[in-house]
């Protein structure tokens, strides 16, 4: 080992506290990078092999009922590689050990195992037996949530009759990687499941013999999705097709794609922050090191060492530090990634989700941190090169202080000399101060973002599920019924209030834009469903015209007073013009509301309803649920609290984990910046502080002088951190805003306080660590030595 | 002890009483005897020069007097305080209340102006001089708002003296105060020290290896190899401006 490398090792050892602090920041960044990049890779790889091997369809369409012969016509279309027709029906399930009724989506499969589109991957049990019409294969998520095993049975209400279904197997499908009901925002695997059942059994139960109501197809390579969809739409329109759609609009696929995209963004964004902070810290450490070793550099130059050789020596310091961080970050990332894969398996069902850290991830991690080391080292190294040997032998000239802003405004009178020292030290190196402030501000912002999800979710739940959707239970009938059914509903056990609604699938068209939605006709003086504007004020439902959510209006490009074309997608399928009478703000989905009576008039139907919202007495709820489970006319039951509970159970746990990680990361940043800042201040001003100790200042007094600068920088960073955090949250809202949901930008005061508190604690602790070193200050040496 | 009258000097009242003080440093394997059973008294209001070559132990003695270092054996009394029995906090208080230090390399705070460097000390003192007055005393009334980097070495040393005397210490301990200065500025600094001793009655102890300075002292103590080898009283004190080296 060369003498210079020995010096490097000793320098690293001597400055181990600072080296470790920088390495920890790097470790966090690299860990996030490895986690996110690997999970992005594995999700993408798992998705593509799953889709491929199990033939996930490219285009989907639902019809009312079409004859099987249509399938061969479609198969003959240009660009279509394979077509699969199915019978798909949603029914009410009576699940053992579940009070409330659940919804089952029955999907037909051939009785004999053969390769089909959207094929099943059997996890346990077996395929259904030919001829046994009561056998089903159930989805894994549903089976796990309800502890169902092959051999057990569940009851479904099929076409008005209670049928006992035997569970033959448990499977997953590329169509339901993420199993979520169409109208829901969150998965609820307890109350919604997919059941695959013999085509013959479903065909006869739902009058679909020789026909189908669901079609999916795979495109030939290079086929145009748009053209095939257009063909399909025109061919299937007369069978009641509401419009064919591609994978982009397939629910499970869209959720998965969103997650993959998010991993990619997170995998770039978060590590960038950490490595930028690391580069800044290594810059501070190295600059100081070069400043204190001026004489050594001069001696080396005098002996004939080249600039490159010496410069590389200091660059190596940065490289070793950052690569040490990388060495810590990679296993940490692999560990976090394994945890994330575990977490994903709750939401995304793959035959296997293999989490591996590929060699390219490793190399990139090393390259990224090496690049950060270069960036951080560049100015210190170039200063080494610029130093002429003779100049370097002289001690560094005393720090030059000038009258600054404080004096010009005349503020210095307000400060004690100790406070003036702090202000002038900050003023003298504004860039360093700004970078420190930015770094700490990022820590504050990260904390705020971590808390934001809680706040936004709380607010969303509060508004959407307490102020807008106030019903306990929403009951939907199999088919629209006369409004007299409301009297039957009102008499059900435990029902304290019932309000009817009519839901009509339509296509809204304005100029060249259109969107498929359901118009929800509700009772204008209803209490269970309220329309609110953005400031949560109640909006009265106008007697005529549509009320749209702002997001839907934005998509259509309409405003109040515009006339939109309503194409009804059921019954006689008439089209009419309706005026947009109002806009409201909802955070979930796209909604169009109308007065129930106006909707009935628009449909040219009598008093017809699709279902009702019920307020239920808690005590009597079990009796009501058990009744609804047995009522054939009931097609679907949505229980607000149950859905919320199951959602919060999973989400709250995951949020706690991710917030915990964010807190640790933010602490590492705040800690590293303050610790390094204080250590460098100690190195720069140790002599000065020791002389103050000699002339009678106590240790406490000089501690304040040393750490005051860091405290001031931390305090200054807090408001910037708040603003930055708010901006990042707004950016996240903007990035994640979708038709499914829009997170509100709500950050509660407690969250600001939390971010402030954690940062302050991290800063304080690192300050204490440095203050401890003041104990060992050598007082005698300052009498004799020049700094 | 403030405002000691000159005639009390003859009353033999010792401010510092050093009794059989030894100091042994361990330098790796070897022991260095910096002081060997030194006995010494310093009296109120006197100007003492401790003379000796480098390594003679004079700095060690000054450090022990100033409460920066503790002897290996022996006792040091300051008035009725026993410094050798005092803890860290008590020593800090002792330095804060009674001792003014003047360093060879001034050790001013670079981020504070001359005036602020002095004010830094007066703010933690009970009955200090006005910082401006202290700077006037060292002849720097026109340099109040200059930062150390804007002052010459001699000016910086005079700020350091102003800082040391501003709290009205009982004793001023100066370690090679002219060591880093050229001939004429060095003499200027000595004049200031002489003036402080004369006008404020502060006991002044200067350590130096420059024998010429001994002429301006009341008493000269020669130290060599950790022992006091000679002690004499000057019959006539030379004026600083008459010194030469």
PDB file of N, CA and C in Angstrom, chain A residues 398-403 407 412 415-418 420-422 424-425 685 687-699 701 705 779-780 782-787, chain B residues 25 58-59 62-63 68-69 88 92 95-96 99 101-113 116 119-121 123-124 145 147 149-150 163 167 175-176 180 207:
ATOM      1  N   UNK A 398      -6.175  34.564   7.583  1.00  0.00           N
ATOM      2  CA  UNK A 398      -7.344  34.602   8.469  1.00  0.00           C
ATOM      3  C   UNK A 398      -8.605  34.881   7.664  1.00  0.00           C
ATOM      4  N   UNK A 399      -9.671  34.287   8.143  1.00  0.00           N
ATOM      5  CA  UNK A 399     -10.951  34.473   7.467  1.00  0.00           C
ATOM      6  C   UNK A 399     -11.258  35.955   7.395  1.00  0.00           C
ATOM      7  N   UNK A 400     -11.627  36.413   6.236  1.00  0.00           N
ATOM      8  CA  UNK A 400     -11.934  37.834   6.086  1.00  0.00           C
ATOM      9  C   UNK A 400     -13.411  38.048   6.316  1.00  0.00           C
ATOM     10  N   UNK A 401     -13.693  38.880   7.259  1.00  0.00           N
ATOM     11  CA  UNK A 401     -15.088  39.241   7.500  1.00  0.00           C
ATOM     12  C   UNK A 401     -15.260  40.700   7.131  1.00  0.00           C
ATOM     13  N   UNK A 402     -16.375  40.986   6.576  1.00  0.00           N
ATOM     14  CA  UNK A 402     -16.665  42.378   6.252  1.00  0.00           C
ATOM     15  C   UNK A 402     -17.999  42.757   6.840  1.00  0.00           C
ATOM     16  N   UNK A 403     -18.263  44.026   6.777  1.00  0.00           N
ATOM     17  CA  UNK A 403     -19.584  44.453   7.237  1.00  0.00           C
ATOM     18  C   UNK A 403     -20.599  43.940   6.228  1.00  0.00           C
ATOM     19  N   UNK A 407     -25.095  44.841   9.226  1.00  0.00           N
ATOM     20  CA  UNK A 407     -24.593  46.164   9.590  1.00  0.00           C
ATOM     21  C   UNK A 407     -25.242  47.249   8.744  1.00  0.00           C
ATOM     22  N   UNK A 412     -27.193  45.085  13.840  1.00  0.00           N
ATOM     23  CA  UNK A 412     -26.226  44.451  14.722  1.00  0.00           C
ATOM     24  C   UNK A 412     -26.411  44.872  16.177  1.00  0.00           C
ATOM     25  N   UNK A 415     -28.186  42.413  18.301  1.00  0.00           N
ATOM     26  CA  UNK A 415     -27.596  41.107  18.587  1.00  0.00           C
ATOM     27  C   UNK A 415     -26.457  41.210  19.583  1.00  0.00           C
ATOM     28  N   UNK A 416     -26.294  40.152  20.367  1.00  0.00           N
ATOM     29  CA  UNK A 416     -25.125  40.057  21.230  1.00  0.00           C
ATOM     30  C   UNK A 416     -23.933  39.699  20.346  1.00  0.00           C
ATOM     31  N   UNK A 417     -22.697  39.906  20.838  1.00  0.00           N
ATOM     32  CA  UNK A 417     -21.541  39.530  20.025  1.00  0.00           C
ATOM     33  C   UNK A 417     -21.611  38.072  19.578  1.00  0.00           C
ATOM     34  N   UNK A 418     -22.070  37.169  20.444  1.00  0.00           N
ATOM     35  CA  UNK A 418     -22.139  35.762  20.067  1.00  0.00           C
ATOM     36  C   UNK A 418     -23.093  35.583  18.893  1.00  0.00           C
ATOM     37  N   UNK A 420     -23.842  37.845  16.745  1.00  0.00           N
ATOM     38  CA  UNK A 420     -23.230  38.457  15.554  1.00  0.00           C
ATOM     39  C   UNK A 420     -22.247  37.499  14.898  1.00  0.00           C
ATOM     40  N   UNK A 421     -21.521  36.736  15.730  1.00  0.00           N
ATOM     41  CA  UNK A 421     -20.598  35.743  15.168  1.00  0.00           C
ATOM     42  C   UNK A 421     -21.370  34.781  14.284  1.00  0.00           C
ATOM     43  N   UNK A 422     -22.541  34.334  14.780  1.00  0.00           N
ATOM     44  CA  UNK A 422     -23.345  33.369  14.026  1.00  0.00           C
ATOM     45  C   UNK A 422     -23.807  33.975  12.705  1.00  0.00           C
ATOM     46  N   UNK A 424     -22.571  36.502  11.047  1.00  0.00           N
ATOM     47  CA  UNK A 424     -21.486  36.779  10.093  1.00  0.00           C
ATOM     48  C   UNK A 424     -20.926  35.509   9.489  1.00  0.00           C
ATOM     49  N   UNK A 425     -20.890  34.432  10.285  1.00  0.00           N
ATOM     50  CA  UNK A 425     -20.414  33.167   9.715  1.00  0.00           C
ATOM     51  C   UNK A 425     -21.322  32.695   8.593  1.00  0.00           C
ATOM     52  N   UNK A 685     -13.347  26.446  13.845  1.00  0.00           N
ATOM     53  CA  UNK A 685     -13.378  27.435  14.916  1.00  0.00           C
ATOM     54  C   UNK A 685     -12.960  26.873  16.259  1.00  0.00           C
ATOM     55  N   UNK A 687     -10.075  26.494  17.472  1.00  0.00           N
ATOM     56  CA  UNK A 687      -9.042  27.336  18.061  1.00  0.00           C
ATOM     57  C   UNK A 687      -9.655  28.555  18.736  1.00  0.00           C
ATOM     58  N   UNK A 688     -10.559  29.157  17.997  1.00  0.00           N
ATOM     59  CA  UNK A 688     -11.266  30.347  18.477  1.00  0.00           C
ATOM     60  C   UNK A 688     -12.056  30.020  19.757  1.00  0.00           C
ATOM     61  N   UNK A 689     -12.729  28.880  19.743  1.00  0.00           N
ATOM     62  CA  UNK A 689     -13.543  28.504  20.900  1.00  0.00           C
ATOM     63  C   UNK A 689     -12.661  28.165  22.090  1.00  0.00           C
ATOM     64  N   UNK A 690     -11.511  27.542  21.813  1.00  0.00           N
ATOM     65  CA  UNK A 690     -10.600  27.212  22.907  1.00  0.00           C
ATOM     66  C   UNK A 690     -10.068  28.490  23.546  1.00  0.00           C
ATOM     67  N   UNK A 691      -9.752  29.504  22.727  1.00  0.00           N
ATOM     68  CA  UNK A 691      -9.271  30.745  23.355  1.00  0.00           C
ATOM     69  C   UNK A 691     -10.358  31.386  24.195  1.00  0.00           C
ATOM     70  N   UNK A 692     -11.599  31.229  23.749  1.00  0.00           N
ATOM     71  CA  UNK A 692     -12.683  31.770  24.571  1.00  0.00           C
ATOM     72  C   UNK A 692     -12.792  31.024  25.896  1.00  0.00           C
ATOM     73  N   UNK A 693     -12.549  29.702  25.842  1.00  0.00           N
ATOM     74  CA  UNK A 693     -12.562  28.932  27.087  1.00  0.00           C
ATOM     75  C   UNK A 693     -11.456  29.444  28.007  1.00  0.00           C
ATOM     76  N   UNK A 694     -10.281  29.761  27.431  1.00  0.00           N
ATOM     77  CA  UNK A 694      -9.167  30.231  28.240  1.00  0.00           C
ATOM     78  C   UNK A 694      -9.529  31.541  28.934  1.00  0.00           C
ATOM     79  N   UNK A 695     -10.180  32.435  28.203  1.00  0.00           N
ATOM     80  CA  UNK A 695     -10.463  33.710  28.857  1.00  0.00           C
ATOM     81  C   UNK A 695     -11.736  33.652  29.686  1.00  0.00           C
ATOM     82  N   UNK A 696     -12.252  32.454  29.925  1.00  0.00           N
ATOM     83  CA  UNK A 696     -13.258  32.332  30.970  1.00  0.00           C
ATOM     84  C   UNK A 696     -14.661  32.017  30.519  1.00  0.00           C
ATOM     85  N   UNK A 697     -14.854  31.701  29.246  1.00  0.00           N
ATOM     86  CA  UNK A 697     -16.194  31.302  28.839  1.00  0.00           C
ATOM     87  C   UNK A 697     -16.436  29.849  29.247  1.00  0.00           C
ATOM     88  N   UNK A 698     -17.648  29.574  29.645  1.00  0.00           N
ATOM     89  CA  UNK A 698     -17.945  28.205  30.067  1.00  0.00           C
ATOM     90  C   UNK A 698     -18.178  27.344  28.839  1.00  0.00           C
ATOM     91  N   UNK A 699     -18.216  26.043  29.077  1.00  0.00           N
ATOM     92  CA  UNK A 699     -18.418  25.121  27.975  1.00  0.00           C
ATOM     93  C   UNK A 699     -19.795  25.332  27.345  1.00  0.00           C
ATOM     94  N   UNK A 701     -21.427  28.094  27.125  1.00  0.00           N
ATOM     95  CA  UNK A 701     -21.439  29.303  26.296  1.00  0.00           C
ATOM     96  C   UNK A 701     -20.812  29.070  24.934  1.00  0.00           C
ATOM     97  N   UNK A 705     -22.249  29.073  20.919  1.00  0.00           N
ATOM     98  CA  UNK A 705     -21.605  29.770  19.795  1.00  0.00           C
ATOM     99  C   UNK A 705     -21.358  28.817  18.635  1.00  0.00           C
ATOM    100  N   UNK A 779      -6.923  23.407  25.799  1.00  0.00           N
ATOM    101  CA  UNK A 779      -6.850  24.837  26.087  1.00  0.00           C
ATOM    102  C   UNK A 779      -5.419  25.349  26.043  1.00  0.00           C
ATOM    103  N   UNK A 780      -4.475  24.503  26.419  1.00  0.00           N
ATOM    104  CA  UNK A 780      -3.099  24.971  26.538  1.00  0.00           C
ATOM    105  C   UNK A 780      -2.500  25.253  25.166  1.00  0.00           C
ATOM    106  N   UNK A 782      -3.659  26.443  22.510  1.00  0.00           N
ATOM    107  CA  UNK A 782      -3.986  27.673  21.790  1.00  0.00           C
ATOM    108  C   UNK A 782      -3.100  28.835  22.220  1.00  0.00           C
ATOM    109  N   UNK A 783      -2.499  28.687  23.401  1.00  0.00           N
ATOM    110  CA  UNK A 783      -1.648  29.781  23.859  1.00  0.00           C
ATOM    111  C   UNK A 783      -0.392  29.868  22.999  1.00  0.00           C
ATOM    112  N   UNK A 784      -0.012  28.732  22.467  1.00  0.00           N
ATOM    113  CA  UNK A 784       1.281  28.660  21.813  1.00  0.00           C
ATOM    114  C   UNK A 784       1.214  28.585  20.301  1.00  0.00           C
ATOM    115  N   UNK A 785       0.076  28.143  19.779  1.00  0.00           N
ATOM    116  CA  UNK A 785       0.067  27.888  18.339  1.00  0.00           C
ATOM    117  C   UNK A 785      -0.830  28.868  17.621  1.00  0.00           C
ATOM    118  N   UNK A 786      -0.404  29.072  16.419  1.00  0.00           N
ATOM    119  CA  UNK A 786      -1.240  29.789  15.508  1.00  0.00           C
ATOM    120  C   UNK A 786      -2.173  28.737  14.936  1.00  0.00           C
ATOM    121  N   UNK A 787      -3.342  29.122  14.542  1.00  0.00           N
ATOM    122  CA  UNK A 787      -4.294  28.154  14.017  1.00  0.00           C
ATOM    123  C   UNK A 787      -3.716  27.437  12.810  1.00  0.00           C
TER     124      UNK A 787
ATOM    125  N   UNK B  25       5.141  15.574  32.537  1.00  0.00           N
ATOM    126  CA  UNK B  25       4.378  15.146  31.364  1.00  0.00           C
ATOM    127  C   UNK B  25       4.867  13.792  30.931  1.00  0.00           C
ATOM    128  N   UNK B  58       8.588  27.673  31.757  1.00  0.00           N
ATOM    129  CA  UNK B  58       7.942  28.928  32.135  1.00  0.00           C
ATOM    130  C   UNK B  58       6.477  28.963  31.675  1.00  0.00           C
ATOM    131  N   UNK B  59       6.192  28.394  30.481  1.00  0.00           N
ATOM    132  CA  UNK B  59       4.804  28.367  30.011  1.00  0.00           C
ATOM    133  C   UNK B  59       3.943  27.467  30.881  1.00  0.00           C
ATOM    134  N   UNK B  62       3.005  29.355  33.860  1.00  0.00           N
ATOM    135  CA  UNK B  62       1.970  30.343  33.574  1.00  0.00           C
ATOM    136  C   UNK B  62       0.600  29.663  33.429  1.00  0.00           C
ATOM    137  N   UNK B  63       0.602  28.506  32.757  1.00  0.00           N
ATOM    138  CA  UNK B  63      -0.661  27.779  32.569  1.00  0.00           C
ATOM    139  C   UNK B  63      -1.258  27.341  33.896  1.00  0.00           C
ATOM    140  N   UNK B  68      -5.225  26.747  33.745  1.00  0.00           N
ATOM    141  CA  UNK B  68      -5.420  25.965  32.526  1.00  0.00           C
ATOM    142  C   UNK B  68      -4.847  24.574  32.663  1.00  0.00           C
ATOM    143  N   UNK B  69      -3.996  24.418  33.660  1.00  0.00           N
ATOM    144  CA  UNK B  69      -3.279  23.156  33.812  1.00  0.00           C
ATOM    145  C   UNK B  69      -3.149  22.903  35.307  1.00  0.00           C
ATOM    146  N   UNK B  88     -13.102  21.803  37.384  1.00  0.00           N
ATOM    147  CA  UNK B  88     -13.184  22.451  36.087  1.00  0.00           C
ATOM    148  C   UNK B  88     -14.055  23.720  36.107  1.00  0.00           C
ATOM    149  N   UNK B  92     -12.863  27.620  35.599  1.00  0.00           N
ATOM    150  CA  UNK B  92     -13.432  28.496  34.583  1.00  0.00           C
ATOM    151  C   UNK B  92     -13.871  29.810  35.218  1.00  0.00           C
ATOM    152  N   UNK B  95     -10.859  31.979  36.034  1.00  0.00           N
ATOM    153  CA  UNK B  95     -10.325  32.671  34.856  1.00  0.00           C
ATOM    154  C   UNK B  95     -11.235  33.817  34.444  1.00  0.00           C
ATOM    155  N   UNK B  96     -12.530  33.548  34.520  1.00  0.00           N
ATOM    156  CA  UNK B  96     -13.517  34.531  34.095  1.00  0.00           C
ATOM    157  C   UNK B  96     -13.485  35.774  34.973  1.00  0.00           C
ATOM    158  N   UNK B  99      -8.640  36.554  35.916  1.00  0.00           N
ATOM    159  CA  UNK B  99      -7.453  36.491  35.074  1.00  0.00           C
ATOM    160  C   UNK B  99      -7.702  37.079  33.690  1.00  0.00           C
ATOM    161  N   UNK B 101      -5.916  37.020  29.917  1.00  0.00           N
ATOM    162  CA  UNK B 101      -4.868  36.348  29.150  1.00  0.00           C
ATOM    163  C   UNK B 101      -4.500  37.157  27.917  1.00  0.00           C
ATOM    164  N   UNK B 102      -3.176  37.216  27.642  1.00  0.00           N
ATOM    165  CA  UNK B 102      -2.721  37.781  26.369  1.00  0.00           C
ATOM    166  C   UNK B 102      -1.869  36.698  25.710  1.00  0.00           C
ATOM    167  N   UNK B 103      -2.295  36.307  24.480  1.00  0.00           N
ATOM    168  CA  UNK B 103      -1.630  35.193  23.808  1.00  0.00           C
ATOM    169  C   UNK B 103      -0.559  35.696  22.837  1.00  0.00           C
ATOM    170  N   UNK B 104       0.337  34.780  22.480  1.00  0.00           N
ATOM    171  CA  UNK B 104       1.358  35.149  21.496  1.00  0.00           C
ATOM    172  C   UNK B 104       0.715  35.482  20.144  1.00  0.00           C
ATOM    173  N   UNK B 105      -0.328  34.704  19.785  1.00  0.00           N
ATOM    174  CA  UNK B 105      -0.944  34.914  18.464  1.00  0.00           C
ATOM    175  C   UNK B 105      -2.322  35.563  18.572  1.00  0.00           C
ATOM    176  N   UNK B 106      -2.494  36.381  19.573  1.00  0.00           N
ATOM    177  CA  UNK B 106      -3.671  37.250  19.768  1.00  0.00           C
ATOM    178  C   UNK B 106      -4.979  36.495  19.975  1.00  0.00           C
ATOM    179  N   UNK B 107      -5.256  35.501  19.097  1.00  0.00           N
ATOM    180  CA  UNK B 107      -6.474  34.708  19.234  1.00  0.00           C
ATOM    181  C   UNK B 107      -7.737  35.545  19.344  1.00  0.00           C
ATOM    182  N   UNK B 108      -7.875  36.472  18.414  1.00  0.00           N
ATOM    183  CA  UNK B 108      -9.125  37.238  18.385  1.00  0.00           C
ATOM    184  C   UNK B 108     -10.164  36.447  17.588  1.00  0.00           C
ATOM    185  N   UNK B 109     -11.434  36.815  17.769  1.00  0.00           N
ATOM    186  CA  UNK B 109     -12.493  36.154  17.005  1.00  0.00           C
ATOM    187  C   UNK B 109     -12.601  36.870  15.655  1.00  0.00           C
ATOM    188  N   UNK B 110     -12.286  36.168  14.563  1.00  0.00           N
ATOM    189  CA  UNK B 110     -12.224  36.860  13.264  1.00  0.00           C
ATOM    190  C   UNK B 110     -13.559  37.446  12.809  1.00  0.00           C
ATOM    191  N   UNK B 111     -14.662  36.881  13.328  1.00  0.00           N
ATOM    192  CA  UNK B 111     -15.958  37.376  12.857  1.00  0.00           C
ATOM    193  C   UNK B 111     -16.469  38.547  13.681  1.00  0.00           C
ATOM    194  N   UNK B 112     -15.674  39.004  14.643  1.00  0.00           N
ATOM    195  CA  UNK B 112     -16.112  40.155  15.450  1.00  0.00           C
ATOM    196  C   UNK B 112     -15.138  41.325  15.265  1.00  0.00           C
ATOM    197  N   UNK B 113     -15.675  42.543  15.283  1.00  0.00           N
ATOM    198  CA  UNK B 113     -14.839  43.729  15.182  1.00  0.00           C
ATOM    199  C   UNK B 113     -14.054  43.909  16.473  1.00  0.00           C
ATOM    200  N   UNK B 116     -16.312  44.640  19.239  1.00  0.00           N
ATOM    201  CA  UNK B 116     -17.140  43.488  19.619  1.00  0.00           C
ATOM    202  C   UNK B 116     -16.327  42.410  20.325  1.00  0.00           C
ATOM    203  N   UNK B 119     -16.274  43.614  23.700  1.00  0.00           N
ATOM    204  CA  UNK B 119     -17.606  43.551  24.293  1.00  0.00           C
ATOM    205  C   UNK B 119     -17.992  42.118  24.651  1.00  0.00           C
ATOM    206  N   UNK B 120     -17.501  41.157  23.844  1.00  0.00           N
ATOM    207  CA  UNK B 120     -17.783  39.752  24.107  1.00  0.00           C
ATOM    208  C   UNK B 120     -17.433  39.396  25.547  1.00  0.00           C
ATOM    209  N   UNK B 121     -16.305  39.988  26.028  1.00  0.00           N
ATOM    210  CA  UNK B 121     -15.849  39.687  27.380  1.00  0.00           C
ATOM    211  C   UNK B 121     -16.576  40.541  28.415  1.00  0.00           C
ATOM    212  N   UNK B 123     -19.466  41.568  28.407  1.00  0.00           N
ATOM    213  CA  UNK B 123     -20.843  41.143  28.639  1.00  0.00           C
ATOM    214  C   UNK B 123     -20.973  40.032  29.656  1.00  0.00           C
ATOM    215  N   UNK B 124     -19.870  39.325  29.909  1.00  0.00           N
ATOM    216  CA  UNK B 124     -19.983  38.272  30.922  1.00  0.00           C
ATOM    217  C   UNK B 124     -19.246  38.673  32.196  1.00  0.00           C
ATOM    218  N   UNK B 145     -14.281  49.645  14.708  1.00  0.00           N
ATOM    219  CA  UNK B 145     -15.152  48.820  13.866  1.00  0.00           C
ATOM    220  C   UNK B 145     -14.379  47.978  12.852  1.00  0.00           C
ATOM    221  N   UNK B 147     -12.353  44.673  11.590  1.00  0.00           N
ATOM    222  CA  UNK B 147     -12.271  43.243  11.877  1.00  0.00           C
ATOM    223  C   UNK B 147     -10.796  42.861  12.001  1.00  0.00           C
ATOM    224  N   UNK B 149      -8.932  40.821  10.528  1.00  0.00           N
ATOM    225  CA  UNK B 149      -8.216  40.708   9.261  1.00  0.00           C
ATOM    226  C   UNK B 149      -7.832  42.075   8.698  1.00  0.00           C
ATOM    227  N   UNK B 150      -8.454  43.137   9.209  1.00  0.00           N
ATOM    228  CA  UNK B 150      -8.168  44.484   8.715  1.00  0.00           C
ATOM    229  C   UNK B 150      -7.153  45.212   9.606  1.00  0.00           C
ATOM    230  N   UNK B 163      -9.053  43.479  25.353  1.00  0.00           N
ATOM    231  CA  UNK B 163     -10.025  42.442  25.706  1.00  0.00           C
ATOM    232  C   UNK B 163      -9.702  41.846  27.071  1.00  0.00           C
ATOM    233  N   UNK B 167     -12.253  43.440  31.614  1.00  0.00           N
ATOM    234  CA  UNK B 167     -13.055  42.930  32.725  1.00  0.00           C
ATOM    235  C   UNK B 167     -12.432  43.285  34.078  1.00  0.00           C
ATOM    236  N   UNK B 175       1.734  35.497  27.567  1.00  0.00           N
ATOM    237  CA  UNK B 175       2.652  34.468  27.091  1.00  0.00           C
ATOM    238  C   UNK B 175       3.320  34.952  25.808  1.00  0.00           C
ATOM    239  N   UNK B 176       4.584  35.343  25.889  1.00  0.00           N
ATOM    240  CA  UNK B 176       5.325  35.874  24.731  1.00  0.00           C
ATOM    241  C   UNK B 176       4.503  36.906  23.961  1.00  0.00           C
ATOM    242  N   UNK B 180       5.342  37.440  18.250  1.00  0.00           N
ATOM    243  CA  UNK B 180       4.996  37.404  16.829  1.00  0.00           C
ATOM    244  C   UNK B 180       5.101  38.792  16.196  1.00  0.00           C
ATOM    245  N   UNK B 207       5.774  36.180  30.357  1.00  0.00           N
ATOM    246  CA  UNK B 207       6.841  35.208  30.144  1.00  0.00           C
ATOM    247  C   UNK B 207       7.450  35.458  28.784  1.00  0.00           C
TER     248      UNK B 207
END
